[in-house]
């Protein structure tokens, strides 16, 4: 149920024509909003015009890979209630959002699930 | 004589108070923090490009990837009039002083200064947000902007001949703002483009934030030098 609500929120955001100031996720598959990758954060940068994290997780062939995970600007995340001190290198997290159209290990993240079950989303 | 002086002064003061109250009534206010409302706002669709306008936009699109070469990702703002159309989810703070309305746009930390009851200078050096003058017509702030640098991207690609008239006013009992833009650019558009941008009043505890945008570019530069930033 929780998952359904979250996915619903993501879909509503996308279909509602949210303007991505800089980061049109045109290289991502917008039809898929609940793509999930679980792994360990190697590096993370909260900044403008967009934030980025590197996630160590298996690629589509099951081989360990460094995922390039792109997400919103620091200003928008603050307003959405994201707590940056709770998302750090070494943390095990699940990234949820749009996969790359090409199948490469990269994605646009709309929500993150922490090890204790906390979800930060749009 | 003295007995007459006091009532005269009192009358004069009363007159001043009434006059100032009257001018306060007839002059609106759009001050405050506002968030763009994409649900009601209008966007440029089926743009009435001139041949030259279409060629300009097509040339930019043919030579720039929509994501990798997005000027915004390089912290390059589109300026006016795009700045007044959208701004994604970022707020604008509007300050009003006697001779100026100042718009602090959070996105890209842009500032618009609207000089009240003044004229455009004869020579305007084109800049991203142009030169804006304004006047109150009742509760409507009318803003006239020229001197905008040509930009082939953004919500409204334009030449340096673009002339924008905005009409800002509160609606919905003051809880919303609407800005009606009339954009004239004979080089780019065969007829005036009219678009309405809506805003919602921010919650009382909302605050503006800084928007430093170039940290990522700097980090890439440091990386190119082989410098690893301290954790």
Short mmCIF file of C-alpha atoms in Angstrom, two decimals:
data_model
loop_
_atom_site.label_atom_id
_atom_site.label_comp_id
_atom_site.label_asym_id
_atom_site.label_seq_id
_atom_site.Cartn_x
_atom_site.Cartn_y
_atom_site.Cartn_z
CA UNK A 1 0.00 0.00 0.00
CA UNK A 2 2.78 2.31 0.99
CA UNK A 3 4.54 1.49 -2.24
CA UNK A 4 1.40 2.13 -4.27
CA UNK A 5 0.93 5.56 -2.71
CA UNK A 6 4.53 6.44 -3.43
CA UNK A 7 4.35 5.31 -7.03
CA UNK A 8 1.09 7.18 -7.40
CA UNK A 9 2.74 10.35 -6.16
CA UNK A 10 5.57 9.94 -8.62
CA UNK A 11 3.21 9.35 -11.51
CA UNK A 12 1.08 12.32 -10.54
CA UNK A 13 4.17 14.49 -10.44
CA UNK A 14 5.31 13.39 -13.85
CA UNK A 15 1.93 13.53 -15.53
CA UNK A 16 1.20 16.88 -13.94
CA UNK A 17 3.90 18.38 -16.12
CA UNK A 18 6.43 19.21 -13.45
CA UNK A 19 8.95 21.55 -14.98
CA UNK A 20 12.48 20.26 -14.64
CA UNK A 21 14.36 23.53 -14.60
CA UNK A 22 17.49 22.05 -16.06
CA UNK A 23 17.33 18.49 -15.96
CA UNK A 24 14.88 17.29 -18.46
CA UNK A 25 15.12 13.55 -17.82
CA UNK A 26 14.76 12.89 -21.56
CA UNK A 27 17.40 10.18 -21.47
CA UNK A 28 15.31 8.27 -18.92
CA UNK A 29 12.28 6.09 -19.47
CA UNK A 30 9.54 8.28 -18.01
CA UNK A 31 6.92 5.56 -18.46
CA UNK A 32 8.64 3.57 -15.72
CA UNK A 33 8.50 5.44 -12.41
CA UNK A 34 9.01 2.59 -9.95
CA UNK A 35 12.36 1.28 -11.16
CA UNK A 36 14.36 0.27 -8.08
CA UNK A 37 18.04 -0.29 -7.45
CA UNK A 38 19.31 -1.33 -4.02
CA UNK A 39 22.94 -0.86 -3.06
CA UNK A 40 25.50 1.07 -1.05
CA UNK A 41 26.23 4.76 -1.49
CA UNK A 42 29.81 5.38 -2.60
CA UNK A 43 29.57 9.17 -2.98
CA UNK A 44 26.84 11.77 -2.81
CA UNK A 45 26.61 15.46 -3.68
CA UNK A 46 23.59 17.60 -2.86
CA UNK A 47 23.80 20.67 -5.09
CA UNK A 48 22.30 22.78 -7.87
CA UNK A 49 21.24 22.52 -10.56
CA UNK A 50 20.95 18.82 -9.70
CA UNK A 51 22.22 16.34 -7.14
CA UNK A 52 24.11 13.15 -7.83
CA UNK A 53 25.03 9.98 -6.04
CA UNK A 54 27.13 6.97 -6.97
CA UNK A 55 25.57 3.69 -5.90
CA UNK A 56 27.41 0.37 -5.82
CA UNK A 57 24.88 -2.18 -7.04
CA UNK A 58 24.60 -4.96 -9.64
CA UNK A 59 24.01 -3.88 -13.24
CA UNK A 60 21.38 -5.54 -15.45
CA UNK A 61 23.70 -8.53 -15.97
CA UNK A 62 24.23 -8.96 -12.25
CA UNK A 63 27.80 -7.67 -12.27
CA UNK A 64 28.82 -5.12 -9.62
CA UNK A 65 28.63 -1.62 -11.08
CA UNK A 66 28.78 2.03 -10.12
CA UNK A 67 25.37 3.49 -10.80
CA UNK A 68 25.15 7.15 -11.77
CA UNK A 69 22.04 8.35 -9.93
CA UNK A 70 20.83 11.82 -10.71
CA UNK A 71 18.17 13.65 -8.69
CA UNK A 72 16.64 17.02 -7.90
CA UNK A 73 18.29 20.28 -6.94
CA UNK A 74 19.25 20.81 -3.33
CA UNK A 75 16.69 23.62 -3.01
CA UNK A 76 13.78 21.46 -4.10
CA UNK A 77 14.89 18.55 -1.89
CA UNK A 78 15.03 20.81 1.18
CA UNK A 79 11.44 21.93 0.51
CA UNK A 80 10.38 18.32 0.08
CA UNK A 81 11.71 17.53 3.54
CA UNK A 82 14.76 15.46 2.63
CA UNK A 83 17.20 15.17 5.56
CA UNK A 84 20.67 15.23 4.05
CA UNK A 85 22.45 14.09 7.22
CA UNK A 86 20.53 10.81 6.95
CA UNK A 87 21.83 9.96 3.47
CA UNK A 88 25.60 9.38 3.60
CA UNK A 89 28.37 7.41 1.88
CA UNK A 90 28.36 3.82 3.16
CA UNK A 91 24.59 3.77 3.71
CA UNK A 92 22.52 0.96 2.19
CA UNK A 93 19.62 2.50 0.29
CA UNK A 94 17.10 1.79 -2.44
CA UNK A 95 16.84 4.35 -5.24
CA UNK A 96 13.44 4.61 -6.95
CA UNK A 97 12.67 6.43 -10.19
CA UNK A 98 13.15 6.33 -13.95
CA UNK A 99 15.69 3.90 -15.51
CA UNK A 100 17.97 4.92 -18.40
CA UNK A 101 16.47 4.16 -21.79
CA UNK A 102 19.74 2.51 -22.82
CA UNK A 103 19.88 0.03 -19.94
CA UNK A 104 23.14 1.58 -18.68
CA UNK A 105 23.66 1.69 -14.90
CA UNK A 106 22.16 5.14 -14.46
CA UNK A 107 18.79 6.49 -13.39
CA UNK A 108 16.83 9.57 -12.36
CA UNK A 109 15.79 9.21 -8.71
CA UNK A 110 12.50 10.56 -7.37
CA UNK A 111 12.49 8.74 -4.03
CA UNK A 112 15.01 7.07 -1.77
CA UNK A 113 14.33 4.36 0.81
CA UNK A 114 16.73 4.15 3.75
CA UNK A 115 17.72 0.99 5.60
CA UNK A 116 15.26 1.77 8.42
CA UNK A 117 12.38 2.06 5.94
CA UNK A 118 12.23 5.88 5.88
CA UNK A 119 11.27 7.16 2.45
CA UNK A 120 12.07 10.63 1.13
CA UNK A 121 10.11 11.42 -2.01
CA UNK A 122 8.62 14.21 -4.01
CA UNK B 1 -6.01 84.54 13.79
CA UNK B 2 -4.46 81.98 16.08
CA UNK B 3 -7.81 80.36 16.62
CA UNK B 4 -8.12 79.91 12.87
CA UNK B 5 -4.62 78.48 12.45
CA UNK B 6 -5.20 75.30 14.43
CA UNK B 7 -8.28 74.15 12.50
CA UNK B 8 -6.45 74.94 9.26
CA UNK B 9 -3.46 72.80 10.26
CA UNK B 10 -5.81 70.06 11.41
CA UNK B 11 -7.64 70.21 8.09
CA UNK B 12 -4.36 70.09 6.18
CA UNK B 13 -3.20 67.03 8.15
CA UNK B 14 -6.54 65.35 7.61
CA UNK B 15 -6.23 66.06 3.90
CA UNK B 16 -2.79 64.43 3.83
CA UNK B 17 -4.06 61.36 5.67
CA UNK B 18 -7.04 61.00 3.33
CA UNK B 19 -4.81 61.50 0.29
CA UNK B 20 -2.31 58.89 1.43
CA UNK B 21 -5.08 56.44 2.32
CA UNK B 22 -6.59 57.03 -1.08
CA UNK B 23 -3.31 56.40 -2.88
CA UNK B 24 -2.81 53.25 -0.80
CA UNK B 25 -6.22 52.06 -1.93
CA UNK B 26 -5.60 52.74 -5.57
CA UNK B 27 -2.13 51.22 -5.62
CA UNK B 28 -2.06 47.47 -5.33
CA UNK B 29 0.63 45.28 -3.87
CA UNK B 30 2.14 42.08 -5.13
CA UNK B 31 4.75 41.87 -2.38
CA UNK B 32 5.48 38.51 -0.81
CA UNK B 33 6.86 35.06 -1.59
CA UNK B 34 5.11 33.25 -4.43
CA UNK B 35 5.41 29.80 -5.97
CA UNK B 36 4.72 29.25 -9.68
CA UNK B 37 1.45 27.41 -10.29
CA UNK B 38 1.98 25.11 -13.29
CA UNK B 39 -1.60 23.83 -13.13
CA UNK B 40 -3.03 27.11 -14.45
CA UNK B 41 -0.12 28.68 -16.29
CA UNK B 42 0.07 28.87 -20.06
CA UNK B 43 3.00 27.84 -22.23
CA UNK B 44 4.07 28.76 -25.74
CA UNK B 45 2.53 26.18 -28.06
CA UNK B 46 2.22 26.43 -31.84
CA UNK B 47 4.55 29.43 -31.74
CA UNK B 48 3.79 31.82 -34.62
CA UNK B 49 7.42 31.92 -35.74
CA UNK B 50 8.52 34.07 -38.63
CA UNK B 51 10.81 32.30 -41.12
CA UNK B 52 13.77 33.91 -39.40
CA UNK B 53 12.47 32.90 -35.96
CA UNK B 54 11.97 29.29 -36.99
CA UNK B 55 15.43 29.15 -38.56
CA UNK B 56 16.99 30.52 -35.34
CA UNK B 57 15.26 27.97 -33.12
CA UNK B 58 15.87 25.08 -35.54
CA UNK B 59 19.56 25.96 -35.75
CA UNK B 60 19.90 25.88 -31.96
CA UNK B 61 18.03 22.59 -31.65
CA UNK B 62 20.01 20.96 -34.45
CA UNK B 63 23.31 21.80 -32.78
CA UNK B 64 22.41 21.20 -29.10
CA UNK B 65 21.33 17.98 -27.40
CA UNK B 66 18.24 18.70 -25.29
CA UNK B 67 19.79 17.20 -22.14
CA UNK B 68 23.57 17.16 -22.51
CA UNK B 69 23.70 20.67 -23.96
CA UNK B 70 20.96 22.22 -21.82
CA UNK B 71 22.16 25.75 -20.96
CA UNK B 72 20.46 25.47 -17.55
CA UNK B 73 22.69 22.53 -16.65
CA UNK B 74 25.60 24.92 -17.22
CA UNK B 75 23.93 27.49 -14.95
CA UNK B 76 23.03 29.73 -17.89
CA UNK B 77 19.61 31.31 -17.27
CA UNK B 78 17.28 32.08 -20.17
CA UNK B 79 16.44 35.57 -18.81
CA UNK B 80 13.34 37.56 -19.72
CA UNK B 81 10.69 36.70 -20.73
CA UNK B 82 11.33 33.01 -19.93
CA UNK B 83 12.17 33.94 -16.33
CA UNK B 84 8.60 35.22 -15.93
CA UNK B 85 7.16 31.99 -17.35
CA UNK B 86 7.66 29.10 -15.03
CA UNK B 87 10.78 28.88 -12.96
CA UNK B 88 9.89 25.25 -12.24
CA UNK B 89 9.08 24.83 -8.55
CA UNK B 90 11.25 27.74 -7.41
CA UNK B 91 9.71 30.74 -5.68
CA UNK B 92 10.03 34.44 -6.33
CA UNK B 93 10.16 37.05 -3.57
CA UNK B 94 8.72 40.42 -4.53
CA UNK B 95 9.81 43.50 -2.58
CA UNK B 96 8.21 46.90 -3.01
CA UNK B 97 9.90 50.18 -2.17
CA UNK B 98 8.87 53.72 -3.12
CA UNK B 99 10.53 53.79 -6.52
CA UNK B 100 11.19 50.17 -7.31
CA UNK B 101 9.66 46.72 -7.38
CA UNK B 102 12.36 44.09 -6.94
CA UNK B 103 11.86 40.46 -7.89
CA UNK B 104 14.27 37.97 -6.35
CA UNK B 105 13.96 34.77 -8.33
CA UNK B 106 15.36 31.79 -6.46
CA UNK B 107 16.17 29.87 -9.66
CA UNK B 108 19.69 30.93 -10.69
CA UNK B 109 19.54 33.71 -8.06
CA UNK B 110 18.27 36.14 -10.64
CA UNK B 111 17.13 39.66 -9.82
CA UNK B 112 14.68 41.85 -11.71
CA UNK B 113 14.54 45.55 -10.89
CA UNK B 114 11.44 47.37 -12.07
CA UNK B 115 11.95 51.13 -11.90
CA UNK B 116 8.68 52.88 -11.12
CA UNK B 117 7.54 56.00 -12.92
CA UNK B 118 10.68 56.34 -14.98
CA UNK B 119 11.52 56.10 -18.66
CA UNK B 120 13.80 53.72 -20.51
CA UNK B 121 17.19 55.27 -21.26
CA UNK B 122 17.80 56.14 -24.90
CA UNK B 123 20.62 53.64 -25.13
CA UNK B 124 20.03 50.31 -23.45
CA UNK B 125 22.79 47.75 -23.46
CA UNK B 126 21.04 44.40 -23.97
CA UNK B 127 21.17 42.18 -20.89
CA UNK B 128 19.42 38.93 -19.97
CA UNK B 129 16.57 40.52 -18.06
CA UNK B 130 16.51 43.79 -19.99
CA UNK B 131 15.52 47.19 -18.65
CA UNK B 132 12.15 47.29 -16.90
CA UNK B 133 10.00 50.27 -16.00
CA UNK B 134 6.68 50.02 -14.22
CA UNK B 135 3.61 51.90 -13.08
CA UNK B 136 0.56 51.03 -11.07
CA UNK B 137 -2.78 51.18 -12.87
CA UNK B 138 -5.12 50.73 -9.93
CA UNK B 139 -4.24 47.33 -8.52
CA UNK B 140 -2.33 46.23 -11.64
CA UNK B 141 1.44 46.63 -11.92
CA UNK B 142 2.22 47.27 -15.57
CA UNK B 143 5.81 46.50 -16.50
CA UNK B 144 7.47 47.43 -19.79
CA UNK B 145 10.75 45.69 -20.63
CA UNK B 146 13.16 46.27 -23.52
CA UNK B 147 16.90 45.83 -23.97
CA UNK B 148 16.82 42.05 -23.67
CA UNK B 149 19.70 40.07 -25.08
CA UNK B 150 18.78 37.59 -27.84
CA UNK B 151 18.45 34.01 -26.56
CA UNK B 152 17.50 31.11 -28.88
CA UNK B 153 16.37 28.77 -26.06
CA UNK B 154 14.12 28.86 -23.00
CA UNK B 155 10.33 29.12 -22.73
CA UNK B 156 10.23 31.94 -25.31
CA UNK B 157 13.25 32.11 -27.63
CA UNK B 158 13.65 35.72 -28.74
CA UNK B 159 15.72 38.28 -30.59
CA UNK B 160 17.12 41.49 -29.10
CA UNK B 161 14.12 43.34 -30.52
CA UNK B 162 11.75 41.68 -28.08
CA UNK B 163 9.44 43.99 -26.13
CA UNK B 164 7.50 42.60 -23.18
CA UNK B 165 4.52 44.14 -21.42
CA UNK B 166 3.47 42.45 -18.17
CA UNK B 167 0.33 43.03 -16.14
CA UNK B 168 0.72 41.70 -12.58
CA UNK B 169 -2.21 41.56 -10.16
CA UNK B 170 -3.50 39.62 -7.19
CA UNK B 171 -6.50 37.34 -7.64
CA UNK B 172 -8.37 34.75 -5.55
CA UNK B 173 -8.77 37.20 -2.64
CA UNK B 174 -5.06 37.90 -2.70
CA UNK B 175 -3.97 34.25 -2.43
CA UNK B 176 -2.78 34.07 -6.03
CA UNK B 177 -1.02 36.24 -8.55
CA UNK B 178 -1.45 36.36 -12.29
CA UNK B 179 0.98 37.93 -14.72
CA UNK B 180 -0.29 38.42 -18.26
CA UNK B 181 2.61 38.81 -20.66
CA UNK B 182 2.33 40.29 -24.14
CA UNK B 183 5.49 39.53 -26.04
CA UNK B 184 6.22 41.36 -29.28
CA UNK B 185 9.23 40.34 -31.32
CA UNK B 186 8.82 41.07 -35.04
CA UNK B 187 12.01 39.18 -35.89
CA UNK B 188 10.90 35.96 -34.20
CA UNK B 189 7.09 36.00 -34.09
CA UNK B 190 4.58 36.97 -36.78
CA UNK B 191 2.14 38.21 -34.14
CA UNK B 192 2.21 39.10 -30.43
CA UNK B 193 2.39 36.14 -28.05
CA UNK B 194 0.12 36.43 -24.99
CA UNK B 195 0.68 34.06 -22.05
CA UNK B 196 -0.54 34.01 -18.45
CA UNK B 197 1.63 32.82 -15.58
CA UNK B 198 0.00 32.10 -12.23
CA UNK B 199 1.54 31.99 -8.75
CA UNK B 200 0.32 30.77 -5.36
CA UNK B 201 1.10 32.60 -2.13
CA UNK B 202 3.74 30.77 -0.08
CA UNK B 203 2.96 29.54 3.43
CA UNK B 204 3.74 32.03 6.19
CA UNK B 205 6.85 30.07 7.23
CA UNK B 206 8.28 29.80 3.70
CA UNK B 207 11.73 31.22 3.20
CA UNK B 208 13.85 31.90 0.17
CA UNK B 209 17.11 29.99 -0.27
CA UNK B 210 20.32 30.75 -2.07
CA UNK B 211 20.89 28.93 -5.33
CA UNK B 212 24.57 28.43 -5.92
CA UNK B 213 24.72 26.65 -9.24
CA UNK B 214 28.35 26.37 -10.28
CA UNK B 215 29.69 24.02 -7.59
CA UNK B 216 29.28 21.00 -9.88
CA UNK B 217 31.16 22.72 -12.71
CA UNK B 218 33.94 23.67 -10.27
CA UNK B 219 34.12 20.09 -8.97
CA UNK B 220 34.54 18.87 -12.56
CA UNK B 221 37.30 21.43 -13.10
CA UNK B 222 39.08 20.28 -9.94
CA UNK B 223 38.69 16.68 -11.05
CA UNK B 224 40.29 17.59 -14.39
CA UNK B 225 43.26 18.92 -12.40
CA UNK B 226 43.47 15.67 -10.48
CA UNK B 227 42.30 17.30 -7.24
CA UNK B 228 40.06 15.22 -5.01
CA UNK B 229 37.86 17.41 -2.82
CA UNK B 230 38.20 16.87 0.91
CA UNK B 231 35.29 14.80 2.29
#
